[in-house]
Amino acid sequence: MKKPLLLSIVLVLMGINSFAQWELQNPLPQGNKLNSVCFPDANTGYAVGDAGTIIKTIDTGTTWISLSSGTTYDLKSAYFTDANKGYVVGCLNSYPIGVILKTINGGSTWTVLSEVTGSQFVNVCFTDANTGYVAGFYGYSSPPDGGLILKTVDGGITWTDLVVPVQRPPYHSVFFSDANTGYALCDSVIIKTTNAGIIWTTQLSGTINWLSSIYFTDANNGYAVGDNGTIVKTIDGGTTWDALTSVTSNGLSSVYFTDANTGYAVGHNGTILKTSDAGTTWISQTSGTLNNLNSVFFTDANTGCTVGDSGTILKTTNGGVPPVGINEKPESNSLKIFPNPAKEKLIIEMSEPGSNMSGTVTIYGMNSQELMKRQVQGSRVELNVGSLPKGIYFIRLMNTEKTGFGKFVKE
């Protein structure tokens, strides 16, 4: 009877090996912090970051090249209205100056549209080829003197400072679900306009935590994420917001939905969350990095990129399904796991003799759900897995030197 069982396990594992995952794109074109990523079409994408960093891909994020921005400002956000025309906003943090850049030739050259002393620009959003919004704040103090939202209707030639209801602290995310209906985040407050920014009203977000990113799937259904793993949702266009159950306490920096039910949130310490039921439940996916992830964007139901600190770029081609982050290629940093199959006791060692295991060991189920996490020291770790149901599980070890992966069967 054991032979059919073992054969089934082998077939399952062989099938798993063919799955894609969140994969680190390497070599990276640079090592600066990346703050924003966007794709105007399925193949062409841009990411921007600190010290004037702008990079571009024309193969769905597999390879990237560095572009010359002509500035050393920290670039915070990018939005492209088509593959060639795009806008980037940023600031000089040491002496607050906000900058808006524009390209009309796919990033080959960039023009400075605006530089405003005493301000910082952190987010940009366009509703058509000419109409766009920039969020940020004025002032040198901490907290800053006042939040701002700028608007253009002529492709960035001129900008109007809109009247907003909340002046402190800064506005740091703006999103329009249609030409007239838009939302902006200010700390834990959400503001809304239904007339293209002429009038804004304040909404209660349902949380006291700082919110970082907002996304609407249609006129009524929207999500915002932020500090301490906060996720809030509205089903009535923002009239009411309710807190959703999160599976992390890490700060979340960006949220993106590919359809009405399927969405992703990324954040600190390599956090990637996915929902397939419109936010009712969220599953933690393994990113394979401890770097903060700052922005996520999908070009279709399966293909997406997320970017973050130290130039991190991750890509998935199947929505990050299990075994996310599990590298099945035989490499020197793989884990030795025994006995395997296991009933009660499981011993984990690095396959490379003398390697230090000190770090975090995490066990994941077939659906990428985190089931067990332990801080470990030394060259080996012993875990009690007796409480786990029978099945196949994946293990990740992360420390400052390397990442180890493995799998085991629970009898």
Tab-separated table of C-alpha atoms in Angstrom:
chain	number	residue	atom	x	y	z
A	1	MET	CA	0.000	0.000	0.000
A	2	LYS	CA	2.933	2.337	0.578
A	3	LYS	CA	4.091	2.231	-3.037
A	4	PRO	CA	0.964	3.940	-4.441
A	5	LEU	CA	1.220	6.544	-1.657
A	6	LEU	CA	4.865	7.270	-2.430
A	7	LEU	CA	4.134	7.358	-6.165
A	8	SER	CA	1.342	9.888	-5.573
A	9	ILE	CA	3.698	12.045	-3.530
A	10	VAL	CA	6.355	11.937	-6.239
A	11	LEU	CA	3.823	12.898	-8.915
A	12	VAL	CA	2.546	15.773	-6.815
A	13	LEU	CA	6.067	17.054	-6.229
A	14	MET	CA	6.920	16.711	-9.918
A	15	GLY	CA	3.847	18.765	-10.735
A	16	ILE	CA	4.840	21.375	-8.190
A	17	ASN	CA	8.266	21.700	-9.768
A	18	SER	CA	6.683	22.999	-12.972
A	19	PHE	CA	4.912	25.852	-11.193
A	20	ALA	CA	6.219	29.391	-11.436
A	21	GLN	CA	6.451	31.599	-8.346
A	22	TRP	CA	7.590	35.021	-7.169
A	23	GLU	CA	11.082	35.044	-8.614
A	24	LEU	CA	13.854	37.540	-7.981
A	25	GLN	CA	14.840	39.218	-11.230
A	26	ASN	CA	18.613	39.104	-11.357
A	27	PRO	CA	20.977	40.676	-12.144
A	28	LEU	CA	19.363	43.914	-11.077
A	29	PRO	CA	20.199	47.062	-13.037
A	30	GLN	CA	20.868	49.030	-9.841
A	31	GLY	CA	20.606	48.802	-6.073
A	32	ASN	CA	18.650	51.898	-5.080
A	33	LYS	CA	15.324	51.660	-3.282
A	34	LEU	CA	12.430	51.262	-5.744
A	35	ASN	CA	9.219	53.031	-4.726
A	36	SER	CA	6.757	52.489	-7.587
A	37	VAL	CA	6.116	50.169	-10.540
A	38	CYS	CA	3.572	50.452	-13.358
A	39	PHE	CA	2.858	48.774	-16.701
A	40	PRO	CA	1.062	50.738	-19.427
A	41	ASP	CA	0.779	47.533	-21.479
A	42	ALA	CA	1.458	43.809	-21.050
A	43	ASN	CA	5.129	44.048	-22.009
A	44	THR	CA	6.275	47.550	-21.139
A	45	GLY	CA	6.837	48.559	-17.549
A	46	TYR	CA	8.614	51.222	-15.529
A	47	ALA	CA	9.859	51.440	-11.964
A	48	VAL	CA	11.201	54.499	-10.160
A	49	GLY	CA	13.167	54.983	-6.974
A	50	ASP	CA	15.657	56.934	-4.918
A	51	ALA	CA	18.510	59.016	-6.340
A	52	GLY	CA	16.733	59.631	-9.640
A	53	THR	CA	16.330	55.937	-10.471
A	54	ILE	CA	14.145	55.032	-13.456
A	55	ILE	CA	14.279	51.544	-14.967
A	56	LYS	CA	12.316	49.999	-17.844
A	57	THR	CA	11.319	46.553	-19.097
A	58	ILE	CA	9.914	45.537	-22.486
A	59	ASP	CA	9.549	41.821	-21.696
A	60	THR	CA	6.939	41.825	-18.892
A	61	GLY	CA	9.502	42.440	-16.177
A	62	THR	CA	11.998	39.665	-16.869
A	63	THR	CA	14.839	42.054	-17.709
A	64	TRP	CA	15.250	45.748	-16.875
A	65	ILE	CA	17.471	48.558	-18.128
A	66	SER	CA	18.378	51.807	-16.400
A	67	LEU	CA	17.181	55.097	-17.908
A	68	SER	CA	18.650	58.538	-17.357
A	69	SER	CA	16.182	60.714	-15.452
A	70	GLY	CA	18.391	63.801	-15.381
A	71	THR	CA	17.808	64.235	-11.650
A	72	THR	CA	19.050	62.908	-8.325
A	73	TYR	CA	15.738	63.500	-6.561
A	74	ASP	CA	14.086	60.554	-4.814
A	75	LEU	CA	11.373	59.495	-7.261
A	76	LYS	CA	8.278	58.267	-5.449
A	77	SER	CA	5.616	57.424	-8.020
A	78	ALA	CA	5.126	56.814	-11.755
A	79	TYR	CA	2.076	56.744	-13.990
A	80	PHE	CA	2.039	56.107	-17.749
A	81	THR	CA	-0.973	56.908	-19.907
A	82	ASP	CA	0.480	54.782	-22.727
A	83	ALA	CA	3.734	52.958	-23.451
A	84	ASN	CA	5.531	56.207	-24.324
A	85	LYS	CA	3.923	58.993	-22.335
A	86	GLY	CA	4.439	58.998	-18.598
A	87	TYR	CA	4.812	61.111	-15.487
A	88	VAL	CA	7.054	60.711	-12.452
A	89	VAL	CA	6.943	62.664	-9.201
A	90	GLY	CA	9.475	62.952	-6.423
A	91	CYS	CA	11.255	65.204	-3.999
A	92	LEU	CA	14.564	66.283	-2.539
A	93	ASN	CA	14.258	65.205	1.084
A	94	SER	CA	17.262	67.088	2.462
A	95	TYR	CA	15.740	70.404	1.357
A	96	PRO	CA	12.091	69.884	0.388
A	97	ILE	CA	11.597	70.493	-3.310
A	98	GLY	CA	8.885	68.654	-5.227
A	99	VAL	CA	9.502	67.701	-8.855
A	100	ILE	CA	7.266	66.472	-11.689
A	101	LEU	CA	8.889	64.838	-14.733
A	102	LYS	CA	7.358	63.851	-18.068
A	103	THR	CA	8.441	61.689	-20.998
A	104	ILE	CA	6.789	61.319	-24.408
A	105	ASN	CA	9.288	58.855	-25.864
A	106	GLY	CA	9.249	55.878	-23.528
A	107	GLY	CA	11.729	57.317	-21.056
A	108	SER	CA	14.529	58.138	-23.502
A	109	THR	CA	14.343	61.766	-22.359
A	110	TRP	CA	12.588	63.472	-19.468
A	111	THR	CA	11.338	67.044	-19.117
A	112	VAL	CA	10.935	68.830	-15.792
A	113	LEU	CA	7.348	70.115	-15.720
A	114	SER	CA	7.463	71.627	-12.251
A	115	GLU	CA	9.796	72.181	-9.318
A	116	VAL	CA	8.189	73.607	-6.197
A	117	THR	CA	10.384	74.669	-3.278
A	118	GLY	CA	8.987	73.843	0.148
A	119	SER	CA	6.952	70.862	-1.041
A	120	GLN	CA	7.258	67.138	-1.579
A	121	PHE	CA	5.365	65.157	-4.237
A	122	VAL	CA	4.800	61.480	-3.456
A	123	ASN	CA	2.044	60.094	-5.707
A	124	VAL	CA	0.668	60.629	-9.224
A	125	CYS	CA	-2.467	59.370	-10.985
A	126	PHE	CA	-4.013	60.166	-14.396
A	127	THR	CA	-7.585	59.596	-15.554
A	128	ASP	CA	-6.920	60.240	-19.261
A	129	ALA	CA	-4.115	61.437	-21.520
A	130	ASN	CA	-4.288	64.997	-20.176
A	131	THR	CA	-5.971	64.933	-16.760
A	132	GLY	CA	-3.903	63.985	-13.758
A	133	TYR	CA	-3.423	64.479	-10.034
A	134	VAL	CA	-0.386	64.701	-7.755
A	135	ALA	CA	-0.505	64.183	-3.987
A	136	GLY	CA	2.001	65.440	-1.440
A	137	PHE	CA	2.535	68.151	1.140
A	138	TYR	CA	3.913	71.606	1.842
A	139	GLY	CA	6.352	72.739	4.486
A	140	TYR	CA	9.640	71.955	6.153
A	141	SER	CA	8.421	70.935	9.591
A	142	SER	CA	7.623	67.478	10.923
A	143	PRO	CA	4.724	66.954	10.665
A	144	PRO	CA	4.535	69.122	7.517
A	145	ASP	CA	2.592	72.364	7.344
A	146	GLY	CA	-0.124	71.063	5.022
A	147	GLY	CA	-1.234	68.429	2.535
A	148	LEU	CA	-1.689	69.156	-1.153
A	149	ILE	CA	-3.350	67.723	-4.242
A	150	LEU	CA	-2.488	69.268	-7.610
A	151	LYS	CA	-4.442	68.817	-10.839
A	152	THR	CA	-3.601	69.250	-14.524
A	153	VAL	CA	-5.965	69.161	-17.508
A	154	ASP	CA	-3.349	69.888	-20.182
A	155	GLY	CA	-0.878	67.055	-19.802
A	156	GLY	CA	1.155	68.703	-17.084
A	157	ILE	CA	1.768	72.119	-18.664
A	158	THR	CA	-0.107	73.825	-15.834
A	159	TRP	CA	-1.122	72.617	-12.377
A	160	THR	CA	-3.885	73.843	-10.054
A	161	ASP	CA	-3.672	73.536	-6.282
A	162	LEU	CA	-6.990	71.961	-5.215
A	163	VAL	CA	-8.821	72.804	-2.000
A	164	VAL	CA	-8.700	69.781	0.328
A	165	PRO	CA	-10.526	69.328	3.650
A	166	VAL	CA	-7.667	67.903	5.735
A	167	GLN	CA	-4.458	69.907	5.862
A	168	ARG	CA	-2.280	67.782	8.125
A	169	PRO	CA	-0.545	65.399	7.736
A	170	PRO	CA	0.398	64.891	4.046
A	171	TYR	CA	-1.567	63.281	1.254
A	172	HIS	CA	0.358	60.247	0.102
A	173	SER	CA	-1.913	58.248	-2.221
A	174	VAL	CA	-4.510	59.266	-4.782
A	175	PHE	CA	-6.704	56.963	-6.909
A	176	PHE	CA	-9.537	57.661	-9.351
A	177	SER	CA	-12.075	54.943	-10.163
A	178	ASP	CA	-13.443	57.035	-13.055
A	179	ALA	CA	-12.974	60.504	-14.520
A	180	ASN	CA	-14.893	62.189	-11.693
A	181	THR	CA	-14.656	59.900	-8.680
A	182	GLY	CA	-11.417	59.900	-6.747
A	183	TYR	CA	-9.977	59.144	-3.341
A	184	ALA	CA	-6.903	60.269	-1.434
A	185	LEU	CA	-5.282	59.106	1.795
A	186	CYS	CA	-4.165	61.357	4.621
A	187	ASP	CA	-2.843	59.394	7.608
A	188	SER	CA	-5.894	57.307	8.646
A	189	VAL	CA	-8.355	59.608	6.865
A	190	ILE	CA	-9.821	59.013	3.399
A	191	ILE	CA	-11.187	61.885	1.323
A	192	LYS	CA	-13.406	61.570	-1.758
A	193	THR	CA	-14.431	63.689	-4.735
A	194	THR	CA	-17.255	63.029	-7.194
A	195	ASN	CA	-16.616	66.064	-9.427
A	196	ALA	CA	-12.995	65.615	-10.520
A	197	GLY	CA	-11.457	67.302	-7.497
A	198	ILE	CA	-13.552	70.454	-7.227
A	199	ILE	CA	-15.021	69.392	-3.880
A	200	TRP	CA	-13.613	66.783	-1.488
A	201	THR	CA	-15.412	65.252	1.504
A	202	THR	CA	-13.929	63.402	4.464
A	203	GLN	CA	-14.680	59.733	5.130
A	204	LEU	CA	-14.018	57.667	8.228
A	205	SER	CA	-11.667	54.824	7.333
A	206	GLY	CA	-12.530	52.463	10.177
A	207	THR	CA	-8.930	52.422	11.451
A	208	ILE	CA	-6.543	54.607	13.433
A	209	ASN	CA	-3.536	53.251	11.536
A	210	TRP	CA	-1.686	55.147	8.822
A	211	LEU	CA	-2.957	54.096	5.383
A	212	SER	CA	-0.492	53.860	2.502
A	213	SER	CA	-2.326	52.718	-0.645
A	214	ILE	CA	-5.874	52.632	-2.018
A	215	TYR	CA	-7.475	50.735	-4.918
A	216	PHE	CA	-11.031	50.429	-6.251
A	217	THR	CA	-12.248	47.547	-8.409
A	218	ASP	CA	-15.418	49.419	-9.402
A	219	ALA	CA	-17.455	52.431	-8.300
A	220	ASN	CA	-18.443	50.855	-4.984
A	221	ASN	CA	-15.823	48.322	-3.938
A	222	GLY	CA	-12.483	49.577	-2.694
A	223	TYR	CA	-9.577	48.644	-0.440
A	224	ALA	CA	-6.935	50.527	1.513
A	225	VAL	CA	-3.883	49.097	3.299
A	226	GLY	CA	-1.400	50.446	5.807
A	227	ASP	CA	0.529	50.066	9.040
A	228	ASN	CA	0.348	46.959	11.246
A	229	GLY	CA	-1.106	44.836	8.446
A	230	THR	CA	-4.205	47.031	8.218
A	231	ILE	CA	-6.680	46.259	5.407
A	232	VAL	CA	-10.005	48.107	5.171
A	233	LYS	CA	-12.770	47.704	2.610
A	234	THR	CA	-15.811	49.607	1.392
A	235	ILE	CA	-18.746	48.250	-0.619
A	236	ASP	CA	-20.617	51.565	-0.852
A	237	GLY	CA	-18.164	53.914	-2.491
A	238	GLY	CA	-16.472	54.871	0.756
A	239	THR	CA	-19.521	55.844	2.794
A	240	THR	CA	-18.493	53.159	5.267
A	241	TRP	CA	-15.209	51.269	5.659
A	242	ASP	CA	-14.740	48.019	7.562
A	243	ALA	CA	-11.535	46.404	8.793
A	244	LEU	CA	-10.701	43.042	7.223
A	245	THR	CA	-8.888	40.193	8.937
A	246	SER	CA	-5.215	40.332	8.049
A	247	VAL	CA	-2.634	37.562	8.387
A	248	THR	CA	0.314	39.852	9.108
A	249	SER	CA	1.330	42.618	11.467
A	250	ASN	CA	3.865	43.962	8.971
A	251	GLY	CA	3.134	47.323	7.421
A	252	LEU	CA	1.492	47.127	3.992
A	253	SER	CA	2.618	49.610	1.336
A	254	SER	CA	0.656	48.825	-1.838
A	255	VAL	CA	-2.557	47.096	-2.924
A	256	TYR	CA	-3.656	45.995	-6.417
A	257	PHE	CA	-6.620	43.946	-7.682
A	258	THR	CA	-6.712	42.017	-10.954
A	259	ASP	CA	-10.499	41.511	-10.828
A	260	ALA	CA	-13.398	41.910	-8.413
A	261	ASN	CA	-12.213	39.036	-6.216
A	262	THR	CA	-8.463	38.671	-6.666
A	263	GLY	CA	-6.071	41.107	-5.079
A	264	TYR	CA	-2.567	41.472	-3.710
A	265	ALA	CA	-0.973	43.561	-0.968
A	266	VAL	CA	2.769	43.925	-0.380
A	267	GLY	CA	4.759	45.473	2.412
A	268	HIS	CA	7.534	45.318	4.965
A	269	ASN	CA	9.930	42.406	5.373
A	270	GLY	CA	9.019	40.892	2.018
A	271	THR	CA	5.321	40.542	2.830
A	272	ILE	CA	3.015	39.463	-0.013
A	273	LEU	CA	-0.655	38.748	0.664
A	274	LYS	CA	-3.279	37.439	-1.764
A	275	THR	CA	-7.063	37.241	-1.612
A	276	SER	CA	-9.292	35.299	-3.999
A	277	ASP	CA	-12.603	36.124	-2.326
A	278	ALA	CA	-12.748	39.936	-2.359
A	279	GLY	CA	-10.828	40.323	0.872
A	280	THR	CA	-12.710	37.898	3.099
A	281	THR	CA	-9.566	35.830	3.531
A	282	TRP	CA	-5.931	36.635	2.800
A	283	ILE	CA	-3.115	34.137	2.333
A	284	SER	CA	0.531	34.946	2.916
A	285	GLN	CA	2.775	34.160	-0.048
A	286	THR	CA	6.503	33.567	0.215
A	287	SER	CA	8.519	36.284	-1.494
A	288	GLY	CA	11.991	34.913	-0.803
A	289	THR	CA	13.213	38.291	0.467
A	290	LEU	CA	13.215	40.241	3.717
A	291	ASN	CA	13.494	43.572	1.910
A	292	ASN	CA	10.527	45.925	2.178
A	293	LEU	CA	8.243	45.739	-0.867
A	294	ASN	CA	6.829	49.135	-1.812
A	295	SER	CA	4.661	48.697	-4.919
A	296	VAL	CA	2.824	45.944	-6.810
A	297	PHE	CA	1.257	45.877	-10.290
A	298	PHE	CA	-0.341	43.140	-12.413
A	299	THR	CA	-0.727	43.145	-16.202
A	300	ASP	CA	-3.176	40.219	-16.259
A	301	ALA	CA	-4.667	37.652	-13.902
A	302	ASN	CA	-1.361	35.835	-13.462
A	303	THR	CA	1.518	38.134	-14.371
A	304	GLY	CA	2.691	40.710	-11.869
A	305	CYS	CA	5.726	42.519	-10.462
A	306	THR	CA	6.541	43.968	-7.083
A	307	VAL	CA	9.491	46.241	-6.284
A	308	GLY	CA	11.161	47.348	-3.089
A	309	ASP	CA	14.237	48.268	-1.117
A	310	SER	CA	17.781	47.647	-2.394
A	311	GLY	CA	16.523	47.458	-5.971
A	312	THR	CA	14.414	44.357	-5.310
A	313	ILE	CA	12.265	43.220	-8.254
A	314	LEU	CA	10.076	40.112	-7.996
A	315	LYS	CA	7.908	38.644	-10.742
A	316	THR	CA	5.214	35.976	-10.883
A	317	THR	CA	3.617	34.438	-13.969
A	318	ASN	CA	0.941	32.429	-12.179
A	319	GLY	CA	-0.383	34.680	-9.468
A	320	GLY	CA	2.122	33.364	-6.955
A	321	VAL	CA	0.454	29.987	-6.437
A	322	PRO	CA	2.173	27.395	-4.219
A	323	PRO	CA	4.934	26.672	-3.755
A	324	VAL	CA	5.672	30.384	-3.814
A	325	GLY	CA	9.363	31.065	-3.303
A	326	ILE	CA	10.278	27.361	-3.192
A	327	ASN	CA	13.272	26.847	-5.422
A	328	GLU	CA	13.291	23.233	-6.565
A	329	LYS	CA	16.665	23.447	-8.336
A	330	PRO	CA	19.429	21.603	-6.458
A	331	GLU	CA	21.482	24.424	-4.931
A	332	SER	CA	24.033	24.608	-2.138
A	333	ASN	CA	21.660	26.411	0.217
A	334	SER	CA	18.941	23.730	0.135
A	335	LEU	CA	17.841	22.104	3.390
A	336	LYS	CA	18.361	18.570	4.630
A	337	ILE	CA	15.116	17.392	6.223
A	338	PHE	CA	14.717	14.051	8.034
A	339	PRO	CA	13.023	11.763	8.760
A	340	ASN	CA	10.982	12.302	5.621
A	341	PRO	CA	8.152	11.295	5.748
A	342	ALA	CA	7.845	12.420	9.388
A	343	LYS	CA	5.311	11.614	12.107
A	344	GLU	CA	6.307	13.682	15.146
A	345	LYS	CA	9.889	14.880	15.095
A	346	LEU	CA	11.440	16.735	12.165
A	347	ILE	CA	15.137	17.644	12.000
A	348	ILE	CA	16.386	20.372	9.649
A	349	GLU	CA	19.981	21.026	8.670
A	350	MET	CA	21.720	22.944	5.927
A	351	SER	CA	22.992	20.591	3.220
A	352	GLU	CA	26.208	22.612	3.101
A	353	PRO	CA	28.435	21.343	5.949
A	354	GLY	CA	29.214	23.931	8.618
A	355	SER	CA	26.513	26.368	7.460
A	356	ASN	CA	24.871	28.510	10.119
A	357	MET	CA	21.100	28.086	10.396
A	358	SER	CA	20.532	31.011	12.751
A	359	GLY	CA	17.446	32.823	11.514
A	360	THR	CA	13.766	32.073	10.950
A	361	VAL	CA	12.309	28.705	9.900
A	362	THR	CA	8.783	28.809	8.472
A	363	ILE	CA	6.518	25.906	7.473
A	364	TYR	CA	3.886	26.489	4.771
A	365	GLY	CA	0.945	24.404	3.606
A	366	MET	CA	0.075	23.634	-0.009
A	367	ASN	CA	-1.959	26.856	-0.209
A	368	SER	CA	1.039	28.964	0.916
A	369	GLN	CA	-0.536	29.548	4.332
A	370	GLU	CA	2.028	30.067	7.071
A	371	LEU	CA	1.507	27.309	9.656
A	372	MET	CA	4.567	27.450	11.907
A	373	LYS	CA	7.436	29.888	12.457
A	374	ARG	CA	10.436	29.484	14.743
A	375	GLN	CA	13.557	31.506	15.518
A	376	VAL	CA	16.504	29.092	15.414
A	377	GLN	CA	20.186	29.155	16.366
A	378	GLY	CA	23.099	26.906	15.506
A	379	SER	CA	23.594	24.312	12.806
A	380	ARG	CA	20.352	22.316	13.133
A	381	VAL	CA	16.811	22.604	14.411
A	382	GLU	CA	14.338	20.051	15.702
A	383	LEU	CA	10.607	20.699	15.293
A	384	ASN	CA	7.534	18.867	16.573
A	385	VAL	CA	5.154	18.498	13.633
A	386	GLY	CA	2.836	15.986	15.274
A	387	SER	CA	-0.082	18.442	15.267
A	388	LEU	CA	0.029	18.951	11.489
A	389	PRO	CA	-2.462	16.964	9.379
A	390	LYS	CA	-1.108	14.399	6.918
A	391	GLY	CA	0.093	16.031	3.722
A	392	ILE	CA	2.914	17.826	1.944
A	393	TYR	CA	4.568	20.888	3.487
A	394	PHE	CA	7.228	23.384	2.469
A	395	ILE	CA	9.987	24.858	4.610
A	396	ARG	CA	11.893	28.111	4.231
A	397	LEU	CA	14.895	29.169	6.281
A	398	MET	CA	15.865	32.850	6.108
A	399	ASN	CA	18.898	34.438	7.707
A	400	THR	CA	21.283	37.242	6.895
A	401	GLU	CA	23.482	35.028	4.732
A	402	LYS	CA	21.167	32.898	2.604
A	403	THR	CA	17.733	31.397	2.078
A	404	GLY	CA	17.191	27.638	2.251
A	405	PHE	CA	14.207	25.735	0.914
A	406	GLY	CA	12.869	22.219	1.344
A	407	LYS	CA	9.744	20.070	1.612
A	408	PHE	CA	8.564	17.133	3.653
A	409	VAL	CA	5.669	14.716	3.922
A	410	LYS	CA	3.717	14.385	7.180
A	411	GLU	CA	2.481	10.844	7.764
